């Protein structure tokens, strides 16, 4: 991406609004490069049991360190630090390390490999859990530092305000930011639900994540960082510095709250993505209008037996109660491909992403779907909640019709389908004849539009939701939904990018569902632009011929429409 951004400028994802002009300093990383190499001299003579004991005690030291930091950390950091401590103490991590020491590897190498295996599993679960990847890597770096007896990464303390730059920030790094001289955060990696984003918002620090080129910035270079748009001006000229000074001197308006609205009052629902009861607990405290995506596969993964109707009813009831008075959109089981279910007799496939997954699993044995819908209908009756149910990976009108019939027969009356396959986007009108709403899963829609496996990290450019072809498919769906007079949501990662949220709004999307920590930045962005501006920005983005150019053009238009 850096190749295409203008000289002296970087573009990332703004996750905490605010403007700052300051020099950059890099996070001091003394963590060693971990490597699964040959046994080290200290380990060479050790038995597997001794090596495992070293690995476990290093992981435990990390857990204790996190807990100590949690005791002195600001409230928003406490939970993440405790969760990271739990990750470090997870018995599954120690068991994985045991396998590797038995194979003759050092304690360091065993910790590294065990963490990588964990990360792969979490990546398969998507969304919030996938982003715990950074926490696990931090656990790894700190555990390896312990094993090698070297210092841990730390935030600089130069005696003047600065923008902190890092590849990514861990909970331990971010926990101490409140008392530091950091006035802005810029990371090369990370997403809207990373700790960097969560903590930055809670501390009111402007922040940009996922910014290619950030770590290559010269130490001490002055930047203007705009956390609302994701733009970083490197060594800005005097005019730009003046502009920023004036903007900073102007009195700030109150932060936006409540339902999503554009500057001229057009409503766009702001909803939460959740995957577990614990997620629902966390999400219920956010300013969200409801749940736009409850990924129910967490109920089915990592267990040997099938959950019964009663067990499912109890869990759905808990989630519905947590969101009492707010609609909850529940997605039926999205199994297969990267989400294998132990007790489902799925065939071995060469291309599982193109195989029996999502709604197609119901064709093997419909009783799973019927059980799930029955449990949901019972939970709905027990709570009086508004339940919207939708099926993943619908490709044809026949599938939509069969799902709608089964869901309605179970007693659920608000029925929708996810649009994640280009065929469904192209024939959205046919689907909308059969269901009450559609929700676009941009993660899979990008995967299938670009024939690019979403699990392959090297294909990120093709999977970029700013790809104009993806925007064209979203536009095809929104125009069908408008013609049908039915709601169309977006619940893939695209919804959590504030600038892209404006584009989606301009395209006619009626609700945006995202990991809750991303809600405020999206809400703020919408309030800066009118619906007409969002439409202009959307049409400009669609006219571009690359994802980078689409984002660039959208940013230019958004900043000229709502200058800082
Ligand atoms: C999507 O594909 O965009 C989506 C929301 O579903 P998941 O990420 O769970 O596959
Ligand atoms: Mg999907």
Coordinates of C-alpha atoms and ligand atoms in Angstrom, one line a residue:
X1 CA 0.0 0.0 0.0
X2 CA 2.8 2.4 0.8
X3 CA 3.9 2.5 -2.8
X4 CA 0.7 4.3 -3.8
X5 CA 0.3 6.8 -1.0
X6 CA 1.6 10.3 -1.6
X7 CA 5.1 11.3 -0.5
X8 CA 5.1 12.3 3.2
X9 CA 1.9 10.6 3.9
X10 CA 0.8 7.2 5.2
X11 CA -2.6 5.7 5.4
X12 CA -3.9 3.3 8.0
X13 CA -7.1 2.6 9.9
X14 CA -8.2 5.3 12.3
X15 CA -9.5 3.6 15.4
X16 CA -9.6 6.4 17.9
X17 CA -10.6 9.9 16.7
X18 CA -8.4 12.9 17.5
X19 CA -5.6 15.0 16.0
X20 CA -2.1 15.4 17.1
X21 CA 1.2 16.8 15.9
X22 CA 4.3 15.4 17.5
X23 CA 7.5 13.5 16.9
X24 CA 7.4 9.8 16.6
X25 CA 9.4 7.4 18.8
X26 CA 9.5 3.6 18.4
X27 CA 8.6 1.1 21.0
X28 CA 11.9 -0.2 22.5
X29 CA 11.7 -3.9 21.7
X30 CA 14.4 -6.0 23.4
X31 CA 12.4 -9.2 22.9
X32 CA 14.7 -11.7 21.2
X33 CA 13.8 -13.1 17.8
X34 CA 12.4 -16.5 18.9
X35 CA 13.4 -19.3 16.6
X36 CA 12.7 -23.0 16.6
X37 CA 16.4 -23.8 16.1
X38 CA 18.7 -26.4 17.6
X39 CA 18.8 -26.9 21.3
X40 CA 20.8 -24.2 23.1
X41 CA 23.7 -25.0 25.3
X42 CA 21.7 -24.4 28.5
X43 CA 19.1 -26.8 27.3
X44 CA 21.2 -29.3 25.6
X45 CA 22.0 -31.4 28.6
X46 CA 18.5 -31.0 30.1
X47 CA 15.9 -33.8 30.0
X48 CA 12.6 -33.2 28.3
X49 CA 11.0 -32.8 31.8
X50 CA 13.5 -30.1 32.8
X51 CA 13.0 -28.3 29.5
X52 CA 9.2 -28.4 30.0
X53 CA 9.6 -27.2 33.5
X54 CA 11.6 -24.2 32.2
X55 CA 9.0 -23.5 29.5
X56 CA 6.1 -23.7 32.0
X57 CA 7.8 -21.5 34.6
X58 CA 8.6 -18.8 31.9
X59 CA 4.9 -18.8 30.9
X60 CA 3.9 -18.6 34.5
X61 CA 6.3 -15.7 35.1
X62 CA 4.6 -13.9 32.2
X63 CA 1.2 -14.6 33.7
X64 CA 2.3 -13.2 37.1
X65 CA 3.8 -10.1 35.4
X66 CA 0.5 -9.5 33.6
X67 CA -1.4 -9.8 36.8
X68 CA 0.9 -7.4 38.6
X69 CA 0.4 -4.9 35.8
X70 CA -3.4 -5.4 35.9
X71 CA -3.4 -4.4 39.6
X72 CA -2.0 -0.9 38.7
X73 CA -3.6 -0.5 35.2
X74 CA -6.5 1.7 34.1
X75 CA -9.9 -0.1 34.1
X76 CA -10.0 -0.7 30.4
X77 CA -6.6 -2.5 30.5
X78 CA -7.4 -4.7 33.5
X79 CA -9.6 -7.2 31.6
X80 CA -7.1 -7.6 28.7
X81 CA -4.2 -8.0 31.0
X82 CA -6.1 -10.7 33.0
X83 CA -7.1 -12.4 29.8
X84 CA -3.5 -12.4 28.6
X85 CA -2.4 -13.9 32.0
X86 CA -5.0 -16.6 31.4
X87 CA -3.7 -17.3 27.9
X88 CA -0.2 -17.7 29.3
X89 CA -1.5 -20.1 31.9
X90 CA -3.7 -22.1 29.5
X91 CA -2.9 -25.8 30.1
X92 CA -3.3 -26.5 26.4
X93 CA -0.3 -24.2 25.7
X94 CA 1.8 -26.2 28.2
X95 CA 0.6 -29.5 26.7
X96 CA 1.5 -28.3 23.2
X97 CA 5.0 -27.2 24.5
X98 CA 5.4 -30.7 26.1
X99 CA 5.0 -32.4 22.7
X100 CA 7.8 -30.2 21.3
X101 CA 10.3 -30.7 24.2
X102 CA 9.6 -34.5 23.8
X103 CA 10.7 -34.1 20.2
X104 CA 14.0 -32.7 21.5
X105 CA 13.4 -29.0 21.0
X106 CA 14.5 -26.3 23.5
X107 CA 12.1 -24.7 25.9
X108 CA 12.3 -21.5 23.8
X109 CA 11.5 -23.3 20.6
X110 CA 8.7 -25.3 22.3
X111 CA 7.0 -22.1 23.5
X112 CA 7.3 -20.6 20.1
X113 CA 5.8 -23.5 18.3
X114 CA 3.0 -24.0 20.9
X115 CA 2.1 -20.3 20.5
X116 CA 2.0 -20.6 16.7
X117 CA -0.3 -23.6 16.9
X118 CA -2.6 -21.7 19.2
X119 CA -2.6 -18.7 16.9
X120 CA -3.6 -20.9 13.9
X121 CA -6.5 -22.2 15.8
X122 CA -7.7 -18.8 16.9
X123 CA -7.3 -17.4 13.4
X124 CA -9.7 -20.1 12.2
X125 CA -12.3 -18.7 14.6
X126 CA -12.2 -15.2 13.0
X127 CA -13.0 -11.8 14.4
X128 CA -12.3 -11.0 18.1
X129 CA -10.5 -14.3 18.8
X130 CA -8.3 -14.0 15.7
X131 CA -7.1 -10.7 17.1
X132 CA -5.9 -12.4 20.3
X133 CA -3.0 -13.5 18.0
X134 CA -1.1 -10.3 19.0
X135 CA -1.5 -11.1 22.7
X136 CA -0.2 -14.6 22.2
X137 CA 2.8 -13.4 20.3
X138 CA 3.4 -11.0 23.2
X139 CA 3.2 -13.9 25.6
X140 CA 5.7 -15.8 23.4
X141 CA 8.2 -12.9 23.3
X142 CA 8.0 -12.3 27.0
X143 CA 8.3 -16.0 27.8
X144 CA 11.3 -16.3 25.5
X145 CA 12.9 -13.1 27.0
X146 CA 12.4 -14.7 30.5
X147 CA 14.1 -17.9 29.3
X148 CA 17.0 -16.0 27.9
X149 CA 17.3 -13.6 30.8
X150 CA 16.9 -10.5 28.7
X151 CA 14.8 -7.3 29.2
X152 CA 11.2 -6.9 28.1
X153 CA 9.9 -4.4 25.5
X154 CA 9.2 -1.0 27.0
X155 CA 7.6 2.4 26.2
X156 CA 10.2 5.3 25.8
X157 CA 10.2 8.1 28.4
X158 CA 12.0 11.0 26.5
X159 CA 10.7 13.9 28.7
X160 CA 8.4 15.4 25.9
X161 CA 5.1 14.4 24.2
X162 CA 5.5 11.9 21.3
X163 CA 3.6 9.5 19.0
X164 CA 4.4 5.9 19.9
X165 CA 5.1 3.7 16.8
X166 CA 5.2 -0.1 17.0
X167 CA 4.5 -3.1 14.8
X168 CA 1.7 -3.8 17.2
X169 CA 1.2 -3.1 20.9
X170 CA 0.5 -5.7 23.5
X171 CA -1.8 -5.3 26.5
X172 CA 1.4 -5.0 28.7
X173 CA 2.7 -2.2 26.5
X174 CA -0.6 -0.3 26.4
X175 CA -1.4 -0.7 30.1
X176 CA 1.1 1.9 31.1
X177 CA 0.3 4.4 28.4
X178 CA -2.0 6.4 30.6
X179 CA 0.9 7.7 32.7
X180 CA 3.3 8.2 29.8
X181 CA 4.2 11.0 27.5
X182 CA 2.4 9.3 24.6
X183 CA 0.0 11.6 22.8
X184 CA -0.9 9.4 19.9
X185 CA -0.4 5.8 18.7
X186 CA 0.5 4.4 15.3
X187 CA 0.9 0.7 14.6
X188 CA 1.9 -1.1 11.4
X189 CA -0.4 -4.0 12.3
X190 CA -3.6 -4.6 14.3
X191 CA -7.2 -4.2 13.7
X192 CA -10.2 -2.3 15.1
X193 CA -10.6 -4.7 18.1
X194 CA -6.9 -4.8 18.9
X195 CA -5.9 -3.7 22.4
X196 CA -4.2 -0.7 20.9
X197 CA -7.6 0.4 19.6
X198 CA -9.5 -0.4 22.8
X199 CA -7.0 1.2 25.1
X200 CA -6.4 4.2 22.9
X201 CA -10.1 5.0 22.9
X202 CA -10.5 4.5 26.6
X203 CA -7.5 6.9 27.2
X204 CA -8.7 9.4 24.6
X205 CA -5.5 9.0 22.6
X206 CA -5.7 9.5 18.8
X207 CA -4.7 6.2 17.2
X208 CA -4.2 4.6 13.8
X209 CA -3.6 0.9 13.3
X210 CA -2.9 -1.3 10.3
X211 CA -0.7 1.4 8.8
X212 CA 1.9 0.1 6.3
X213 CA 5.2 1.9 6.5
X214 CA 4.7 3.0 10.1
X215 CA 7.6 1.1 11.5
X216 CA 9.9 2.5 8.7
X217 CA 9.4 6.1 10.0
X218 CA 12.6 7.8 11.1
X219 CA 12.9 8.1 14.9
X220 CA 12.0 11.6 15.8
X221 CA 10.2 12.5 12.5
X222 CA 7.3 14.9 13.1
X223 CA 3.9 13.6 12.1
X224 CA 0.3 14.9 12.1
X225 CA -1.8 11.9 13.0
X226 CA -5.5 12.1 12.4
X227 CA -7.3 9.2 14.2
X228 CA -10.6 9.9 12.6
X229 CA -9.4 9.4 9.0
X230 CA -6.4 7.2 9.4
X231 CA -4.1 9.7 7.7
X232 CA -0.5 10.4 8.8
X233 CA 1.3 13.5 7.4
X234 CA 5.0 12.9 7.7
X235 CA 7.1 16.1 8.2
X236 CA 4.1 18.3 7.4
X237 CA 4.7 21.8 6.1
X238 CA 4.1 24.9 8.2
X239 CA 0.6 25.5 6.7
X240 CA -0.5 22.0 7.8
X241 CA 0.9 22.4 11.3
X242 CA -0.9 25.8 11.6
X243 CA -4.2 24.1 10.5
X244 CA -3.7 21.5 13.1
X245 CA -2.9 24.0 15.8
X246 CA -6.1 25.9 15.0
X247 CA -8.2 22.8 15.0
X248 CA -6.8 21.8 18.4
X249 CA -7.5 25.2 19.8
X250 CA -11.2 25.1 18.7
X251 CA -13.6 23.9 21.4
X252 CA -14.5 20.2 21.0
X253 CA -18.1 19.2 20.6
X254 CA -19.6 16.5 22.8
X255 CA -18.9 12.9 21.7
X256 CA -21.6 11.2 19.6
X257 CA -23.7 8.6 21.4
X258 CA -26.8 6.5 20.6
X259 CA -28.0 5.2 17.3
X260 CA -25.8 5.7 14.3
X261 CA -26.6 8.8 12.3
X262 CA -25.1 10.8 9.5
X263 CA -24.6 14.5 10.0
X264 CA -28.0 15.2 8.5
X265 CA -29.7 12.5 10.7
X266 CA -29.9 9.6 8.4
X267 CA -30.1 6.5 10.6
X268 CA -27.6 3.6 10.2
X269 CA -28.0 0.9 12.8
X270 CA -24.8 0.3 14.8
X271 CA -24.7 -3.3 16.0
X272 CA -22.4 -5.6 17.8
X273 CA -20.7 -8.9 16.6
X274 CA -20.5 -11.5 19.3
X275 CA -19.5 -15.2 19.5
X276 CA -20.0 -16.3 23.1
X277 CA -22.0 -15.5 26.2
X278 CA -18.9 -13.8 27.6
X279 CA -18.8 -11.7 24.5
X280 CA -22.5 -10.8 24.9
X281 CA -21.8 -9.7 28.5
X282 CA -19.0 -7.4 27.3
X283 CA -20.9 -6.2 24.3
X284 CA -24.1 -5.4 26.2
X285 CA -22.2 -2.6 28.0
X286 CA -21.4 -0.9 24.7
X287 CA -23.5 1.7 23.1
X288 CA -24.9 -0.7 20.4
X289 CA -28.4 -0.9 19.1
X290 CA -28.4 -4.7 19.2
X291 CA -26.5 -7.7 17.9
X292 CA -26.0 -7.8 14.1
X293 CA -24.1 -11.1 14.2
X294 CA -24.1 -13.8 16.8
X295 CA -21.6 -16.4 15.5
X296 CA -23.0 -19.5 17.1
X297 CA -20.3 -22.0 16.0
X298 CA -18.5 -21.4 19.3
X299 CA -21.2 -23.6 20.8
X300 CA -20.3 -26.5 18.6
X301 CA -16.5 -26.2 18.2
X302 CA -14.0 -28.1 20.4
X303 CA -16.4 -30.7 21.7
X304 CA -16.9 -34.4 20.9
X305 CA -20.7 -34.4 21.2
X306 CA -23.6 -32.4 19.7
X307 CA -25.2 -29.8 22.0
X308 CA -28.8 -30.7 22.7
X309 CA -31.8 -28.4 22.3
X310 CA -32.0 -27.7 26.0
X311 CA -28.4 -26.7 26.3
X312 CA -28.7 -24.5 23.3
X313 CA -31.9 -22.9 24.6
X314 CA -30.2 -22.0 27.8
X315 CA -27.3 -20.3 26.1
X316 CA -29.5 -18.4 23.6
X317 CA -31.7 -17.3 26.5
X318 CA -28.7 -15.9 28.4
X319 CA -27.6 -13.9 25.3
X320 CA -31.2 -12.6 24.6
X321 CA -31.5 -11.5 28.3
X322 CA -28.3 -9.6 28.1
X323 CA -29.6 -7.7 25.1
X324 CA -33.2 -7.3 26.5
X325 CA -35.0 -4.7 24.5
X326 CA -32.5 -4.8 21.6
X327 CA -32.8 -7.0 18.5
X328 CA -30.4 -10.0 18.3
X329 CA -29.4 -11.4 14.9
X330 CA -28.4 -15.0 15.3
X331 CA -26.5 -16.8 12.6
X332 CA -27.1 -20.5 12.4
X333 CA -24.1 -22.9 12.5
X334 CA -21.4 -21.9 10.0
X335 CA -19.4 -25.2 10.1
X336 CA -16.9 -26.7 7.7
X337 CA -13.9 -25.3 6.0
X338 CA -11.8 -23.5 8.7
X339 CA -14.3 -24.3 11.4
X340 CA -14.3 -28.2 11.6
X341 CA -16.8 -29.8 14.0
X342 CA -15.6 -33.0 15.5
X343 CA -18.9 -34.9 15.6
X344 CA -20.1 -33.9 12.1
X345 CA -19.4 -36.4 9.4
X346 CA -18.0 -33.9 6.9
X347 CA -16.3 -35.4 3.9
X348 CA -12.5 -34.9 3.5
X349 CA -12.2 -32.3 0.8
X350 CA -9.3 -30.9 -1.2
X351 CA -10.8 -27.4 -1.2
X352 CA -12.8 -27.2 2.0
X353 CA -13.6 -23.4 1.5
X354 CA -15.4 -24.5 -1.7
X355 CA -16.9 -27.6 -0.1
X356 CA -19.6 -28.5 2.3
X357 CA -19.6 -25.5 4.7
X358 CA -22.0 -23.1 6.1
X359 CA -25.6 -23.7 5.2
X360 CA -24.6 -26.6 3.0
X361 CA -23.9 -28.7 6.1
X362 CA -27.7 -28.7 6.7
X363 CA -28.1 -30.8 3.5
X364 CA -26.1 -33.6 5.2
X365 CA -28.4 -33.8 8.2
X366 CA -31.2 -31.3 8.6
X367 CA -31.8 -32.3 12.2
X368 CA -28.9 -30.1 13.4
X369 CA -30.5 -27.0 11.8
X370 CA -33.9 -27.9 13.2
X371 CA -32.5 -28.4 16.7
X372 CA -30.8 -25.0 16.6
X373 CA -33.9 -23.2 15.3
X374 CA -36.1 -24.9 17.8
X375 CA -33.8 -23.9 20.6
X376 CA -33.8 -20.3 19.3
X377 CA -37.5 -20.1 19.1
X378 CA -37.8 -21.4 22.6
X379 CA -35.4 -18.8 23.9
X380 CA -37.3 -16.2 22.0
X381 CA -40.6 -17.3 23.6
X382 CA -39.0 -17.4 27.1
X383 CA -37.6 -13.9 26.8
X384 CA -39.9 -12.1 24.5
X385 CA -36.8 -10.8 22.7
X386 CA -36.7 -9.8 19.1
X387 CA -34.7 -12.5 17.4
X388 CA -33.6 -12.3 13.8
X389 CA -32.2 -15.5 12.4
X390 CA -30.0 -15.9 9.4
X391 CA -28.2 -18.6 7.5
X392 CA -24.6 -18.4 6.4
X393 CA -23.2 -19.1 2.9
X394 CA -26.4 -19.1 1.0
X395 CA -25.8 -19.3 -2.7
X396 CA -29.2 -19.8 -4.4
X397 CA -32.8 -18.9 -4.0
X398 CA -33.7 -22.6 -3.4
X399 CA -31.4 -22.6 -0.4
X400 CA -32.9 -19.3 0.9
X401 CA -36.4 -20.7 0.4
X402 CA -35.6 -23.9 2.2
X403 CA -34.0 -22.1 5.1
X404 CA -36.8 -19.6 5.4
X405 CA -39.4 -22.4 5.5
X406 CA -37.6 -24.3 8.2
X407 CA -37.0 -21.2 10.3
X408 CA -40.6 -20.1 10.1
X409 CA -41.9 -23.6 10.8
X410 CA -39.8 -23.6 13.9
X411 CA -41.6 -20.4 15.0
X412 CA -39.1 -17.7 14.1
X413 CA -40.7 -14.9 12.1
X414 CA -37.8 -12.6 11.2
X415 CA -35.7 -14.6 8.8
X416 CA -32.7 -13.5 6.7
X417 CA -29.7 -14.8 4.8
X418 CA -26.1 -13.8 4.7
X419 CA -24.7 -12.7 1.4
X420 CA -21.2 -14.1 1.2
X421 CA -21.1 -15.7 -2.2
X422 CA -21.0 -13.6 -5.4
X423 CA -23.9 -15.6 -6.9
X424 CA -26.1 -14.5 -3.9
X425 CA -25.0 -10.9 -4.4
X426 CA -25.8 -11.0 -8.1
X427 CA -29.3 -12.5 -7.5
X428 CA -30.0 -10.7 -4.2
X429 CA -33.4 -9.7 -5.6
X430 CA -34.5 -13.3 -5.8
X431 CA -33.3 -13.9 -2.2
X432 CA -35.0 -10.8 -0.9
X433 CA -38.3 -12.0 -2.3
X434 CA -38.1 -14.9 0.1
X435 CA -36.6 -13.4 3.3
X436 CA -37.1 -10.3 5.5
X437 CA -33.5 -9.1 5.5
X438 CA -30.0 -9.8 4.2
X439 CA -26.6 -9.3 5.8
X440 CA -23.4 -9.0 3.8
X441 CA -20.5 -11.0 5.1
X442 CA -17.7 -9.1 3.4
X443 CA -15.0 -11.4 4.7
X444 CA -16.2 -14.4 2.7
X445 CA -17.6 -12.3 -0.1
X446 CA -14.1 -11.0 -0.7
X447 CA -12.7 -14.5 -0.4
X448 CA -15.1 -15.9 -3.1
X449 CA -15.0 -12.8 -5.3
X450 CA -11.2 -12.8 -5.6
X451 CA -10.7 -16.5 -5.3
X452 CA -8.3 -15.7 -2.5
X453 CA -8.3 -17.9 0.6
X454 CA -8.9 -15.7 3.6
X455 CA -6.6 -17.9 5.7
X456 CA -3.6 -17.1 3.5
X457 CA -2.1 -13.9 5.0
X458 CA -0.1 -13.1 1.8
X459 CA -3.4 -12.5 -0.1
X460 CA -4.4 -9.5 2.1
X461 CA -4.3 -7.1 -0.8
X462 CA -6.9 -9.1 -2.7
X463 CA -9.0 -9.5 0.4
X464 CA -9.0 -5.8 1.1
X465 CA -12.6 -4.7 1.5
X466 CA -11.8 -1.5 -0.4
X467 CA -11.5 -3.5 -3.6
X468 CA -13.9 -1.8 -6.1
X469 CA -15.2 -5.1 -7.3
X470 CA -16.3 -5.9 -3.8
X471 CA -18.0 -2.5 -3.5
X472 CA -19.8 -3.2 -6.8
X473 CA -21.2 -6.4 -5.3
X474 CA -22.3 -4.6 -2.2
X475 CA -24.0 -2.0 -4.4
X476 CA -25.8 -4.7 -6.3
X477 CA -27.2 -6.0 -3.0
X478 CA -28.2 -2.6 -1.6
X479 CA -30.0 -1.7 -4.8
X480 CA -32.0 -4.9 -4.7
X481 CA -32.7 -4.3 -1.0
X482 CA -33.9 -0.8 -1.7
X483 CA -36.1 -2.0 -4.5
X484 CA -37.6 -4.6 -2.1
X485 CA -37.9 -2.1 0.7
X486 CA -36.0 -4.5 3.0
X487 CA -33.0 -3.9 5.3
X488 CA -29.5 -4.8 4.3
X489 CA -26.7 -5.0 6.9
X490 CA -22.9 -5.5 6.7
X491 CA -21.4 -7.7 9.4
X492 CA -18.0 -8.5 8.0
X493 CA -14.8 -6.7 9.0
X494 CA -15.5 -3.9 6.4
X495 CA -18.2 -2.5 8.7
X496 CA -15.6 -1.6 11.4
X497 CA -13.4 0.6 9.2
X498 CA -14.8 4.1 9.9
X499 CA -14.2 5.5 6.4
X500 CA -15.5 2.4 4.7
X501 CA -18.5 2.6 6.9
X502 CA -19.3 5.9 5.3
X503 CA -18.9 4.3 1.9
X504 CA -21.2 1.5 2.8
X505 CA -23.7 4.0 4.2
X506 CA -23.5 5.9 0.9
X507 CA -24.2 2.6 -1.0
X508 CA -27.4 2.2 1.0
X509 CA -26.5 -0.2 3.8
X510 CA -28.9 0.2 6.6
X511 CA -26.9 -1.3 9.5
X512 CA -23.3 -2.0 10.3
X513 CA -22.3 -4.7 12.7
X514 CA -18.8 -5.0 14.2
X515 CA -16.7 -5.9 17.2
X516 CA -18.0 -3.5 19.9
X517 CA -14.7 -1.7 20.4
X518 CA -14.9 -0.4 16.9
X519 CA -18.4 1.1 17.3
X520 CA -17.4 4.5 18.6
X521 CA -14.9 5.3 15.8
X522 CA -17.6 4.4 13.2
X523 CA -20.3 6.4 15.0
X524 CA -17.9 9.5 15.1
X525 CA -17.1 9.2 11.4
X526 CA -20.8 9.0 10.4
X527 CA -21.6 12.1 12.3
X528 CA -19.0 14.1 10.3
X529 CA -20.7 13.4 6.9
X530 CA -24.1 13.9 5.4
X531 CA -25.8 11.1 3.5
X532 CA -25.2 13.0 0.2
X533 CA -21.5 13.2 1.1
X534 CA -21.4 9.5 1.9
X535 CA -23.0 8.8 -1.5
X536 CA -20.4 10.9 -3.3
X537 CA -17.6 9.2 -1.4
X538 CA -19.1 5.8 -2.2
X539 CA -19.4 6.6 -5.9
X540 CA -15.8 8.0 -6.0
X541 CA -14.5 4.9 -4.3
X542 CA -16.4 2.7 -6.8
X543 CA -14.9 4.6 -9.7
X544 CA -11.3 3.8 -8.6
X545 CA -9.4 0.9 -10.2
X546 CA -7.7 -0.4 -7.1
X547 CA -8.4 -0.8 -3.4
X548 CA -5.6 1.7 -2.5
X549 CA -6.9 4.3 -5.0
X550 CA -10.5 3.8 -3.7
X551 CA -9.4 4.4 -0.1
X552 CA -7.2 7.3 -1.1
X553 CA -10.1 9.0 -3.2
X554 CA -12.6 8.4 -0.4
X555 CA -10.2 9.9 2.2
X556 CA -9.6 13.0 0.1
X557 CA -13.3 13.6 -0.4
X558 CA -14.1 12.9 3.2
X559 CA -11.4 15.3 4.5
X560 CA -12.5 18.0 2.1
X561 CA -16.1 17.5 3.1
X562 CA -15.3 17.6 6.8
X563 CA -11.9 19.3 7.2
X564 CA -10.1 19.1 10.5
Ligands
LIG1 C1 -18.1 -12.8 6.8 O1 -17.8 -13.8 6.1 O2 -17.9 -11.6 6.5 C2 -18.7 -13.1 8.2 C3 -19.2 -12.1 8.9 O3 -18.7 -14.4 8.6 P1 -17.4 -15.1 9.2 O4 -16.3 -14.1 9.3 O5 -17.8 -15.6 10.5 O6 -17.1 -16.1 8.2
LIG2 MG1 -18.6 -15.7 6.6

